[in-house]
mmCIF file of C-alpha atoms in Angstrom:
data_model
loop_
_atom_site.group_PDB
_atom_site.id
_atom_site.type_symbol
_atom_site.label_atom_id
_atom_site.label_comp_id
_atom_site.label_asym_id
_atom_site.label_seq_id
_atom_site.Cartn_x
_atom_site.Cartn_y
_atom_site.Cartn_z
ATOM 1 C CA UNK A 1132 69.895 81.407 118.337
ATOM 2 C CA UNK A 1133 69.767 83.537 121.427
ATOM 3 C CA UNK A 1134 68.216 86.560 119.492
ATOM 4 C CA UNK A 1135 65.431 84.165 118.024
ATOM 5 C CA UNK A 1136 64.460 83.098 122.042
ATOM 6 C CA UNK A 1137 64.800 87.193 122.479
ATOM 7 C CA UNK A 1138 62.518 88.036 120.142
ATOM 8 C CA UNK A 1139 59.269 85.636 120.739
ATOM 9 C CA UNK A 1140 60.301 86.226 125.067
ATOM 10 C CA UNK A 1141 59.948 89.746 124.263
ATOM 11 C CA UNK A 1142 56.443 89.134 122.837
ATOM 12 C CA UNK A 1143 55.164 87.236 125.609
ATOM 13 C CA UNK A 1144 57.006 89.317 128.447
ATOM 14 C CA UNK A 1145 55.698 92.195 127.019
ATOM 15 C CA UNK A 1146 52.055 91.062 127.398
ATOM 16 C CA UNK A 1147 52.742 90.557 131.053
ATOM 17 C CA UNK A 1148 54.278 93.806 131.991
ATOM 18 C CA UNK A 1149 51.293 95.171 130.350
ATOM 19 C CA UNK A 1150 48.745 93.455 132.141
ATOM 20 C CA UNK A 1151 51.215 94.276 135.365
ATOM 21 C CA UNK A 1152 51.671 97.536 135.200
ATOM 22 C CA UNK A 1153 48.224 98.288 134.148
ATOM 23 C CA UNK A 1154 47.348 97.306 137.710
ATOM 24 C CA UNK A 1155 49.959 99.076 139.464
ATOM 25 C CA UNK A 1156 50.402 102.221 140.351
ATOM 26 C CA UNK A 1157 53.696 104.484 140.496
ATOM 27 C CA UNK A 1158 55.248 101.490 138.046
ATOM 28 C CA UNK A 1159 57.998 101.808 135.239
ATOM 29 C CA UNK A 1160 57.421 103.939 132.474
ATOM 30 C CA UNK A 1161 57.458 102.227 129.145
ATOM 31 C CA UNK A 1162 61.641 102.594 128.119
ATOM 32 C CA UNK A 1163 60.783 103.329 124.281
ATOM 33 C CA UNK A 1164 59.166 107.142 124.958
ATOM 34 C CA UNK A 1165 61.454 109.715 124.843
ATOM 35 C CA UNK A 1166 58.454 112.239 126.067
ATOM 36 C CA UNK A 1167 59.522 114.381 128.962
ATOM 37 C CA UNK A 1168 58.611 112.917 132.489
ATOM 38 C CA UNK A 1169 55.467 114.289 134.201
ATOM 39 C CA UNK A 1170 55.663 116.415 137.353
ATOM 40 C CA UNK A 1171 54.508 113.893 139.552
ATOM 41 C CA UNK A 1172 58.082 112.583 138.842
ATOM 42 C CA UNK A 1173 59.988 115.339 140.931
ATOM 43 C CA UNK A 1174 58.381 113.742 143.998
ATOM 44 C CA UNK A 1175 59.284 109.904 142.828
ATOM 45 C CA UNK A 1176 61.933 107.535 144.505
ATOM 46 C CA UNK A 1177 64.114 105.793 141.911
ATOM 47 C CA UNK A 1178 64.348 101.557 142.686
ATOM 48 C CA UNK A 1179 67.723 100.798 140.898
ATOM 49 C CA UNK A 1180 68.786 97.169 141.149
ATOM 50 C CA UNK A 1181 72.503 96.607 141.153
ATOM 51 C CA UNK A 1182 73.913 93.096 139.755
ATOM 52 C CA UNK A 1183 77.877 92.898 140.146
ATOM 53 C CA UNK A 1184 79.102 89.864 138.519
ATOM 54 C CA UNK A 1185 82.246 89.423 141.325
ATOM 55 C CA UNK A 1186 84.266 91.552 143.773
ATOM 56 C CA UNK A 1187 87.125 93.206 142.490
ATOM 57 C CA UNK A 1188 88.701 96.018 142.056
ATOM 58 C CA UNK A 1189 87.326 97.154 139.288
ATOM 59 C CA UNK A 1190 84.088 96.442 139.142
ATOM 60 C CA UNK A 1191 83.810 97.781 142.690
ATOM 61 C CA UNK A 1192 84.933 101.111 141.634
ATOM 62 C CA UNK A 1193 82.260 101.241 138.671
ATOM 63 C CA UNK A 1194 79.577 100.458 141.131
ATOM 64 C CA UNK A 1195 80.834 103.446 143.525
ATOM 65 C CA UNK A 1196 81.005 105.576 140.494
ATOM 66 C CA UNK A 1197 77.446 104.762 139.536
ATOM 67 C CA UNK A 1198 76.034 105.165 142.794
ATOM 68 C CA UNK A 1199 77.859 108.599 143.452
ATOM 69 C CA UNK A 1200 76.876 110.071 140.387
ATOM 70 C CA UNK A 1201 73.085 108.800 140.701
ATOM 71 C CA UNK A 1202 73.451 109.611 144.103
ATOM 72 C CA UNK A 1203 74.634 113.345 143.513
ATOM 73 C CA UNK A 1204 72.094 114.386 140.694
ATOM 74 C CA UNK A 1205 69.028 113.031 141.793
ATOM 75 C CA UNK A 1206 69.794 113.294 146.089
ATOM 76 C CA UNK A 1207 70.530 110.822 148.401
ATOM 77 C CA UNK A 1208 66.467 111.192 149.542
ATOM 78 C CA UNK A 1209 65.594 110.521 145.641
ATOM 79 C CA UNK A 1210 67.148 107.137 144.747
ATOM 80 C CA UNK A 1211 67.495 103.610 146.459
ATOM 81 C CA UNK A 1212 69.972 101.148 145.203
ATOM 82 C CA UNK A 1213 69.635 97.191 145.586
ATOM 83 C CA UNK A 1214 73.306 96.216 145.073
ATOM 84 C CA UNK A 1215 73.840 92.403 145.482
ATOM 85 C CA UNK A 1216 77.241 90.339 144.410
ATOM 86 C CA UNK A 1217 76.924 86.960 142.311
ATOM 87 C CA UNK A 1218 80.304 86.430 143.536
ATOM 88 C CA UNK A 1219 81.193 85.114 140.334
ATOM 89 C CA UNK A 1220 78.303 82.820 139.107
ATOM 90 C CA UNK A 1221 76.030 83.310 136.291
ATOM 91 C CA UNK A 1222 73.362 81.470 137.725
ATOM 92 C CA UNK A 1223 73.349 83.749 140.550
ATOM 93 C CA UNK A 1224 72.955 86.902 137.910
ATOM 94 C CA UNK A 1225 69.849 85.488 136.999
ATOM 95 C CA UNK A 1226 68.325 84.859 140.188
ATOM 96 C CA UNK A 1227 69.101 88.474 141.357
ATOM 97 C CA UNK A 1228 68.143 89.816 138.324
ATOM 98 C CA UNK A 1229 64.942 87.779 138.215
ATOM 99 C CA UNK A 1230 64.604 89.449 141.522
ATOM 100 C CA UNK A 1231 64.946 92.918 140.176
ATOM 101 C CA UNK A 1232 62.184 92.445 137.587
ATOM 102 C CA UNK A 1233 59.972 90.952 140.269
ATOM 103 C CA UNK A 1234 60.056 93.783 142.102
ATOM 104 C CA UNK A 1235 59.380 96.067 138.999
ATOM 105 C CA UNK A 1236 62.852 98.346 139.645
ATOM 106 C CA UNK A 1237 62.816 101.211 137.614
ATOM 107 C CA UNK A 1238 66.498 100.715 136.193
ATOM 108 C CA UNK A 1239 68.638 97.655 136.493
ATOM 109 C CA UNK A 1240 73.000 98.103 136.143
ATOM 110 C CA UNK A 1241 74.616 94.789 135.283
ATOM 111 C CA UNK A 1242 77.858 95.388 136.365
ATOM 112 C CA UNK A 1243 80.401 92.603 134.181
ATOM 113 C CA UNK A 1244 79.130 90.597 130.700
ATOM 114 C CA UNK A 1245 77.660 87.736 132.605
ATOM 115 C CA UNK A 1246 75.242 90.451 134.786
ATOM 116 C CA UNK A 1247 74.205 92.336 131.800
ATOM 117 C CA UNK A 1248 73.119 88.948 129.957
ATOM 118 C CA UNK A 1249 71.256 88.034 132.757
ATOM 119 C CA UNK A 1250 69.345 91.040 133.048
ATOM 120 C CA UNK A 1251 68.666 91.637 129.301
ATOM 121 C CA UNK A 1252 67.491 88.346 129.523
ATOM 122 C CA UNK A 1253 65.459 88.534 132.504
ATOM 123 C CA UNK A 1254 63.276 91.837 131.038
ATOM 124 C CA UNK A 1255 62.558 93.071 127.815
ATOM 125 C CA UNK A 1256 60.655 96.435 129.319
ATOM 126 C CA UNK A 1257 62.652 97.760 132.308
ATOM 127 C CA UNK A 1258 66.048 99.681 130.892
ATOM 128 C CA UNK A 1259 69.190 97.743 131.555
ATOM 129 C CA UNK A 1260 72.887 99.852 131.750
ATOM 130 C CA UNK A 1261 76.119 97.501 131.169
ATOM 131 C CA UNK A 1262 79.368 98.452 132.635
ATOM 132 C CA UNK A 1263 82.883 96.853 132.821
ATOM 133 C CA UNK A 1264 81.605 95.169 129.358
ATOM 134 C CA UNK A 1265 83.975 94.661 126.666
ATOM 135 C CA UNK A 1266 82.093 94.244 123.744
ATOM 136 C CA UNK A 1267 77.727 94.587 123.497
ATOM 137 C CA UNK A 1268 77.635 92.713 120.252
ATOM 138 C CA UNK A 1269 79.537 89.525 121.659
ATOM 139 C CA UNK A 1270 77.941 90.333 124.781
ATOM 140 C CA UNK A 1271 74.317 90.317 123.240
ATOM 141 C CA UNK A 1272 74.762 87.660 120.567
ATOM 142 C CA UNK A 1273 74.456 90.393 118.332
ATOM 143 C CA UNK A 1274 75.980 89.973 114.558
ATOM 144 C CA UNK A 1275 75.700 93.069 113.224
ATOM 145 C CA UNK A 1276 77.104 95.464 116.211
ATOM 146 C CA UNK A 1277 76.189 99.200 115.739
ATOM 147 C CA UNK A 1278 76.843 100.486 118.570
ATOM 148 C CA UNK A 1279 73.221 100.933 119.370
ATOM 149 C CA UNK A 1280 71.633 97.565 120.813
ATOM 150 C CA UNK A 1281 67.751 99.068 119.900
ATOM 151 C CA UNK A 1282 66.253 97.296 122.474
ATOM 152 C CA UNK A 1283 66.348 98.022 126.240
ATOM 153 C CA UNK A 1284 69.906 98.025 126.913
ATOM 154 C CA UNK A 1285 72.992 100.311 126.589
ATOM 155 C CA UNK A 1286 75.634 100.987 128.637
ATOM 156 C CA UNK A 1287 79.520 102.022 128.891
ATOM 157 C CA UNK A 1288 82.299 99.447 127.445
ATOM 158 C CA UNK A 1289 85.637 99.342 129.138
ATOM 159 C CA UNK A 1290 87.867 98.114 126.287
ATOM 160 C CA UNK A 1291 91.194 100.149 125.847
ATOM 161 C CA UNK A 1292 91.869 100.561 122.341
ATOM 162 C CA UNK A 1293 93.641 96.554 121.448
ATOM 163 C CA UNK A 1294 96.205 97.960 119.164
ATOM 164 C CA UNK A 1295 97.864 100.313 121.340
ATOM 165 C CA UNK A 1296 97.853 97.991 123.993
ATOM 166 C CA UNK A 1297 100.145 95.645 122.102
ATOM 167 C CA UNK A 1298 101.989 98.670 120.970
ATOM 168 C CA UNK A 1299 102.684 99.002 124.738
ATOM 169 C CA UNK A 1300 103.925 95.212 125.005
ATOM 170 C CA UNK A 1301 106.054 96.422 122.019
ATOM 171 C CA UNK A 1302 107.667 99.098 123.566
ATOM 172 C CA UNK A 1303 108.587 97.435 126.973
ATOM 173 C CA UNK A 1304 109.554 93.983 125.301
ATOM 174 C CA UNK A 1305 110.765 94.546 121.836
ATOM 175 C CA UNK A 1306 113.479 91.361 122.058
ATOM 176 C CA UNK A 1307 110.885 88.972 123.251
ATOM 177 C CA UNK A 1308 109.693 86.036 120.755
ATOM 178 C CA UNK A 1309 106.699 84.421 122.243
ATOM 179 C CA UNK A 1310 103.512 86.067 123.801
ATOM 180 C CA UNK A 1311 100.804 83.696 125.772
ATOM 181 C CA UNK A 1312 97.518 85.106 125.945
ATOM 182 C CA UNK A 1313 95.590 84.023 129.941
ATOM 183 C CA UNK A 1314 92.269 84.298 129.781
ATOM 184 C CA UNK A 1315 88.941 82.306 131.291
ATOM 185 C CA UNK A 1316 87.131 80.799 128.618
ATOM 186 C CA UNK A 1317 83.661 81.373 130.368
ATOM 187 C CA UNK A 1318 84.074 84.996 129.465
ATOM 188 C CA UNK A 1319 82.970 85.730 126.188
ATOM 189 C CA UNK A 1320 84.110 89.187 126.133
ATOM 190 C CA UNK A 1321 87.701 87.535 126.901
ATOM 191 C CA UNK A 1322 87.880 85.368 123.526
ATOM 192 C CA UNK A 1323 87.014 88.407 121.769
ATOM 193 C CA UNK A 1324 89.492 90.372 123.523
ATOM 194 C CA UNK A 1325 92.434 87.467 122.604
ATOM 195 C CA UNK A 1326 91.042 87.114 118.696
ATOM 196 C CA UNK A 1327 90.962 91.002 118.071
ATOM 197 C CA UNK A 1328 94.870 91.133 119.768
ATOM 198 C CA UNK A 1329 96.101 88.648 118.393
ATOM 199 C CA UNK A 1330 96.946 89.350 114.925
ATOM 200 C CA UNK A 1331 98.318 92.715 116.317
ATOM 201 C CA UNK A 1332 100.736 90.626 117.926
ATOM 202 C CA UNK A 1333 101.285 88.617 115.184
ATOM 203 C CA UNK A 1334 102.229 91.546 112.953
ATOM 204 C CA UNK A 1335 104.524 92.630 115.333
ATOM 205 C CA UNK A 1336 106.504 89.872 114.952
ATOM 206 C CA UNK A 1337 105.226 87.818 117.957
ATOM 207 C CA UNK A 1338 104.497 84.219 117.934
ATOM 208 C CA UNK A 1339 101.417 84.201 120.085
ATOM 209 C CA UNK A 1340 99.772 81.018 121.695
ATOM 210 C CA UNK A 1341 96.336 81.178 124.042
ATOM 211 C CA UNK A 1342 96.113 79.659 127.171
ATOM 212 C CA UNK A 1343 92.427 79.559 128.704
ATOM 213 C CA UNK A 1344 90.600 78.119 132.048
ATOM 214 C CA UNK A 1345 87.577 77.428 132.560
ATOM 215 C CA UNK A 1346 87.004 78.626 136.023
ATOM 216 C CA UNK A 1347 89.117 79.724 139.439
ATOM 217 C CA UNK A 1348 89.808 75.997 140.338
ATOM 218 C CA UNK A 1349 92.529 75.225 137.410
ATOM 219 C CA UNK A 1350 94.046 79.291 137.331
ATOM 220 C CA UNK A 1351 97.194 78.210 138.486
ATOM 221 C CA UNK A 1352 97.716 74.766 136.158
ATOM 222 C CA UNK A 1353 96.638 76.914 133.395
ATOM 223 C CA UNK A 1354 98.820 80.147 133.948
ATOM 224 C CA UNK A 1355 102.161 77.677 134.945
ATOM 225 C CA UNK A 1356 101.653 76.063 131.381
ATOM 226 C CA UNK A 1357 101.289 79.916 129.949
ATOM 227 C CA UNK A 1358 104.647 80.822 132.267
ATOM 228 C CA UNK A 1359 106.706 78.250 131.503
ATOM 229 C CA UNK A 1360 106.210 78.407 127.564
ATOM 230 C CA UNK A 1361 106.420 82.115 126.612
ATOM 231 C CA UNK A 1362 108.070 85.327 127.200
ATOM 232 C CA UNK A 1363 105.565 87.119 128.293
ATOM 233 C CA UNK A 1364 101.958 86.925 129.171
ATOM 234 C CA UNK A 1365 99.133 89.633 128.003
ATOM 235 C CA UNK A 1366 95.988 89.060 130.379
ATOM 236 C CA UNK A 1367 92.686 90.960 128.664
ATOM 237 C CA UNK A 1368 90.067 92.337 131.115
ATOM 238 C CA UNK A 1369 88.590 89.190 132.542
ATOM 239 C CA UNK A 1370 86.919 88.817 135.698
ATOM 240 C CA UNK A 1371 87.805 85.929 136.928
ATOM 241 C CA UNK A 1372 91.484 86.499 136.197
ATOM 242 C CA UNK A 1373 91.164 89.376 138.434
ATOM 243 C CA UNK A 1374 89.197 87.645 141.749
ATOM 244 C CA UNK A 1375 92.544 85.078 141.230
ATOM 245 C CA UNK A 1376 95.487 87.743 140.305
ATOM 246 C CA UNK A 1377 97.499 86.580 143.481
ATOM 247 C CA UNK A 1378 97.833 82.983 142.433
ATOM 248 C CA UNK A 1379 98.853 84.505 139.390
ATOM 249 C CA UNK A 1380 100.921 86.527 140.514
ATOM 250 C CA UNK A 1381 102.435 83.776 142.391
ATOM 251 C CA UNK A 1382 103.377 81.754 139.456
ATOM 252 C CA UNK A 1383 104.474 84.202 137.504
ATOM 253 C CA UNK A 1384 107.084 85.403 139.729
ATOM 254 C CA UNK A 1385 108.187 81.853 139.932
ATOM 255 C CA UNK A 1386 108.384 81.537 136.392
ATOM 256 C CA UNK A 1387 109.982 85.290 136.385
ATOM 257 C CA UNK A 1388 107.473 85.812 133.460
ATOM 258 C CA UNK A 1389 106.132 89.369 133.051
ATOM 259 C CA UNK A 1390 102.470 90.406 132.438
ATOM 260 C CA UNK A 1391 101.016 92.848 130.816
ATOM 261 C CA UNK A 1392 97.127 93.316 131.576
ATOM 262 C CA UNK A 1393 94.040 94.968 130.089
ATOM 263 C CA UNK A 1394 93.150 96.730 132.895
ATOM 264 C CA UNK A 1395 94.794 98.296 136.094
ATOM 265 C CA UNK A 1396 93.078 95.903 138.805
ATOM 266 C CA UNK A 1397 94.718 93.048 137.375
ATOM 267 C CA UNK A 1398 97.622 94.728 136.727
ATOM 268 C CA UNK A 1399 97.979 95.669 140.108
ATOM 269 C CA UNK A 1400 97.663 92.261 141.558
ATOM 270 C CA UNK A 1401 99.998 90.874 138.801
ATOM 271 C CA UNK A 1402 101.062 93.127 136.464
ATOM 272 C CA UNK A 1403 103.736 95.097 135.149
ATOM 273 C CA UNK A 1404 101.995 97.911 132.896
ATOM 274 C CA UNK A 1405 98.553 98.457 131.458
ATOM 275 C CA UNK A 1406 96.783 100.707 129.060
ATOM 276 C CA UNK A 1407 93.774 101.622 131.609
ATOM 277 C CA UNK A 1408 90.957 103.255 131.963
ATOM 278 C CA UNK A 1409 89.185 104.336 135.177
ATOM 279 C CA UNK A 1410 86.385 102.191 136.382
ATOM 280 C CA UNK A 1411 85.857 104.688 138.818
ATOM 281 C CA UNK A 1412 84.932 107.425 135.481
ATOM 282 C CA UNK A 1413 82.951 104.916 133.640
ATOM 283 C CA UNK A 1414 80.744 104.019 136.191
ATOM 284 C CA UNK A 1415 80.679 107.922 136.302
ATOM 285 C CA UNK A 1416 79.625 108.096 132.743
ATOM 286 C CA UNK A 1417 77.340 104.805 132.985
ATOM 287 C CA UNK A 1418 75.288 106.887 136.154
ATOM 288 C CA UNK A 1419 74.537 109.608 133.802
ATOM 289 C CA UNK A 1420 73.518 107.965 131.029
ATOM 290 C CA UNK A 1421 70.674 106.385 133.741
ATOM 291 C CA UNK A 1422 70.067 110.159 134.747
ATOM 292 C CA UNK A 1423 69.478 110.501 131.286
ATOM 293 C CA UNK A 1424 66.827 107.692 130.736
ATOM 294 C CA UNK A 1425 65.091 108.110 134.302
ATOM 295 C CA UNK A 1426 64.802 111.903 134.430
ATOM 296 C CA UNK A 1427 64.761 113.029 130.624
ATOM 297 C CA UNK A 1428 63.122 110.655 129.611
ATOM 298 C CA UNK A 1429 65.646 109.232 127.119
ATOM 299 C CA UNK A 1430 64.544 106.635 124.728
ATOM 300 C CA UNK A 1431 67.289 103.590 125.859
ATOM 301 C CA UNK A 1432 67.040 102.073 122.570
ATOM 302 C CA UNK A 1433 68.606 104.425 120.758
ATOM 303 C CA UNK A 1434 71.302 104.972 123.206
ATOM 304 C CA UNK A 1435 74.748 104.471 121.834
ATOM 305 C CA UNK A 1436 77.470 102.594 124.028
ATOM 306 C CA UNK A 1437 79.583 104.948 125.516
ATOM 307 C CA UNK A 1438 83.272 104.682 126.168
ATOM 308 C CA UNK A 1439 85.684 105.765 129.261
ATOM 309 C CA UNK A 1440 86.349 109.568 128.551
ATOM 310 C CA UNK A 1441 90.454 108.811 129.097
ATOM 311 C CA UNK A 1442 93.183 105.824 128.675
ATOM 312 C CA UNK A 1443 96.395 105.972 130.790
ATOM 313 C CA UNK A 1444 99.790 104.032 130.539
ATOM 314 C CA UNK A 1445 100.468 102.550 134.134
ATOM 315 C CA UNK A 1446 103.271 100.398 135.531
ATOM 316 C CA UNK A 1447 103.616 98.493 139.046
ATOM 317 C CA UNK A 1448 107.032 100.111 139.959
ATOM 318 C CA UNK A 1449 108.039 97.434 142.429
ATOM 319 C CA UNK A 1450 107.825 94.886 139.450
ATOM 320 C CA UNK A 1451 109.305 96.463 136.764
ATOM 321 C CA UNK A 1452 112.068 96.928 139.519
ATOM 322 C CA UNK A 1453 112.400 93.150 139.742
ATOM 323 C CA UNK A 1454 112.597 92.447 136.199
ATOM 324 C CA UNK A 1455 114.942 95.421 135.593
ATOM 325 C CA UNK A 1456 112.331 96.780 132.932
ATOM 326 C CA UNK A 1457 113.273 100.426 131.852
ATOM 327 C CA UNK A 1458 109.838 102.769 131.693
ATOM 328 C CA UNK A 1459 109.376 105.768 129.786
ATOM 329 C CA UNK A 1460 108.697 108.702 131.170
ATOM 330 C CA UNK A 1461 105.014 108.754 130.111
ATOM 331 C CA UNK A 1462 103.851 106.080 131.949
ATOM 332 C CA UNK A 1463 101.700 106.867 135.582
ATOM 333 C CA UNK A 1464 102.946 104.521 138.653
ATOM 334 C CA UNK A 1465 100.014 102.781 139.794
ATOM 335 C CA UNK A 1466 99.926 102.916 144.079
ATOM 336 C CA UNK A 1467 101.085 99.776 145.875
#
């Protein structure tokens, strides 16, 4: 079990950062004390280390939210960021975050499930802040989920509340009969997302079928099987779904098969409404949470994963247009 291999690398990890820091100067403070930092710290240059699982949308706007809230309460003079792109490999997380470690960073943001893993994997000492993650317990390999990981890692989830997403699907589709579910299987976070809608769906009267890939190269087999054999298609927040949203988006309109997606960069690039968050506000939030830990002296592991502050319902005009799809007044028009 991955918490078992957690557990005894902590032990030994911990032994080296010891012996490491011990013979370092200006190193990382231990991430359990929640005493108040010293006044040497006023003069101290924060080292954060960035991991960003891919480019997109999304994720990009978590990062700028991050870095402009970091940026803005400590000073631009006061705090350094190392932001590097795995452009989609999980292999690459580790070797940047490996990286990060090496070079004794003072905070580390893993930026998408696969980043986070890597770093909480990669340190048991230095704090570690998730964002764009679903869900910390599937994310962790954590049973019993709390909402508090006690261990060197929090963070800010961007999961929209399930139900009320396929309330929305509901609302703009009440006639349809069949709902395919597109996600990539290599995302954890995704499965959950798919398990936890499905019997929503289910009660609604849906007949729901999942359709998953297991990376970029067979998107579009995958998604013209999904297309062809259902009414309409719910994609969950998935980031590799959203680096491929045009060859989605491509088959889709082919198929004249209308999606509804768990976030709004996907929806965007092949959507026709979401339940969204900003990415922008919870890399916002996720920035002072690390204010929190680096200048307060916040004790991480008892940090509880926080949540986007609002949820918005958003339609791509120009394809609701298309599919003649009447939307209520309370939904936001995303810009095209």
């Amino acid at each position: 079990m991955k918490m078992t291999k957690r557990i005894l690398a902590t032990a030994t990890a911990a032994l080296t950062v010891t012996a490491a820091l011990a013979g370092c100067t200006g190193g990382t403070s231990s991430t359990t004390s929640t005493a108040a930092p010293s006044q040497a710290d006023a003069n101290k240059v924060y080292n954060i280390g960035i991991c960003q699982l891919v480019q997109h949308e999304a994720l990009d706007a978590a990062t700028k939210g991050f870095k402009d809230t970091l940026t803005e309460k400590l000073g631009a003079d006061k705090v350094k960021f190392d932001e590097q792109n795995a452009q989609g490999d999980s292999a690459t997380c580790a070797t940047i975050c490996n990286q990060f470690v090496s070079s004794n960073y003072d905070l580390i943001l893993g930026n998408g499930t696969a980043a986070l893993q890597a770093a909480y994997t990669a340190t048991p000492s230095i704090p570690i802040l998730g964002t764009s993650i679903t869900d910390y317990g599937t994310a962790l390999d954590m049973a019993e989920w709390t909402g508090v990981s006690g261990m060197n890692v929090s963070g800010t989830t961007d999961l929209a509340p399930l139900d009320k997403q396929a309330d929305m699907l509901k609302e703009l589709f009440p006639d349809a009969k069949t709902i395919g579910i597109l996600y990539c299987s290599a995302e954890a976070n995704s499965k959950y997302q798919s398990d936890t809608i499905t019997p929503f769906f289910e009660s609604a009267g849906y007949t729901v079928k999942t359709y998953s890939f297991a990376d970029s190269n067979d998107v579009a087999a995958v998604a013209k099987t999904a297309c062809d054999e259902n009414d309409v298609l719910y994609i969950p927040t998935d980031n590799t779904a959203a680096s491929n949203t045009g060859i989605i988006d491509n088959t889709a309109t082919a198929a004249k098969t209308p999606i509804i997606a768990g976030e709004e960069g996907i929806c965007k690039g092949c959507g026709v409404a979401t339940l969204s968050i900003s990415y922008y506000e919870l890399g916002q939030k996720t920035g002072e949470m690390a204010y929190d830990i680096l200048v307060n002296g916040a004790d991480i592991t008892s940090l509880k994963v926080e949540s986007a502050p609002n949820v918005t319902k958003k339609y791509v005009k120009s394809r609701c247009d298309a599919y003649g799809i009447t939307i209520p007044d309370d939904y936001e028009a995303i810009e095209e």
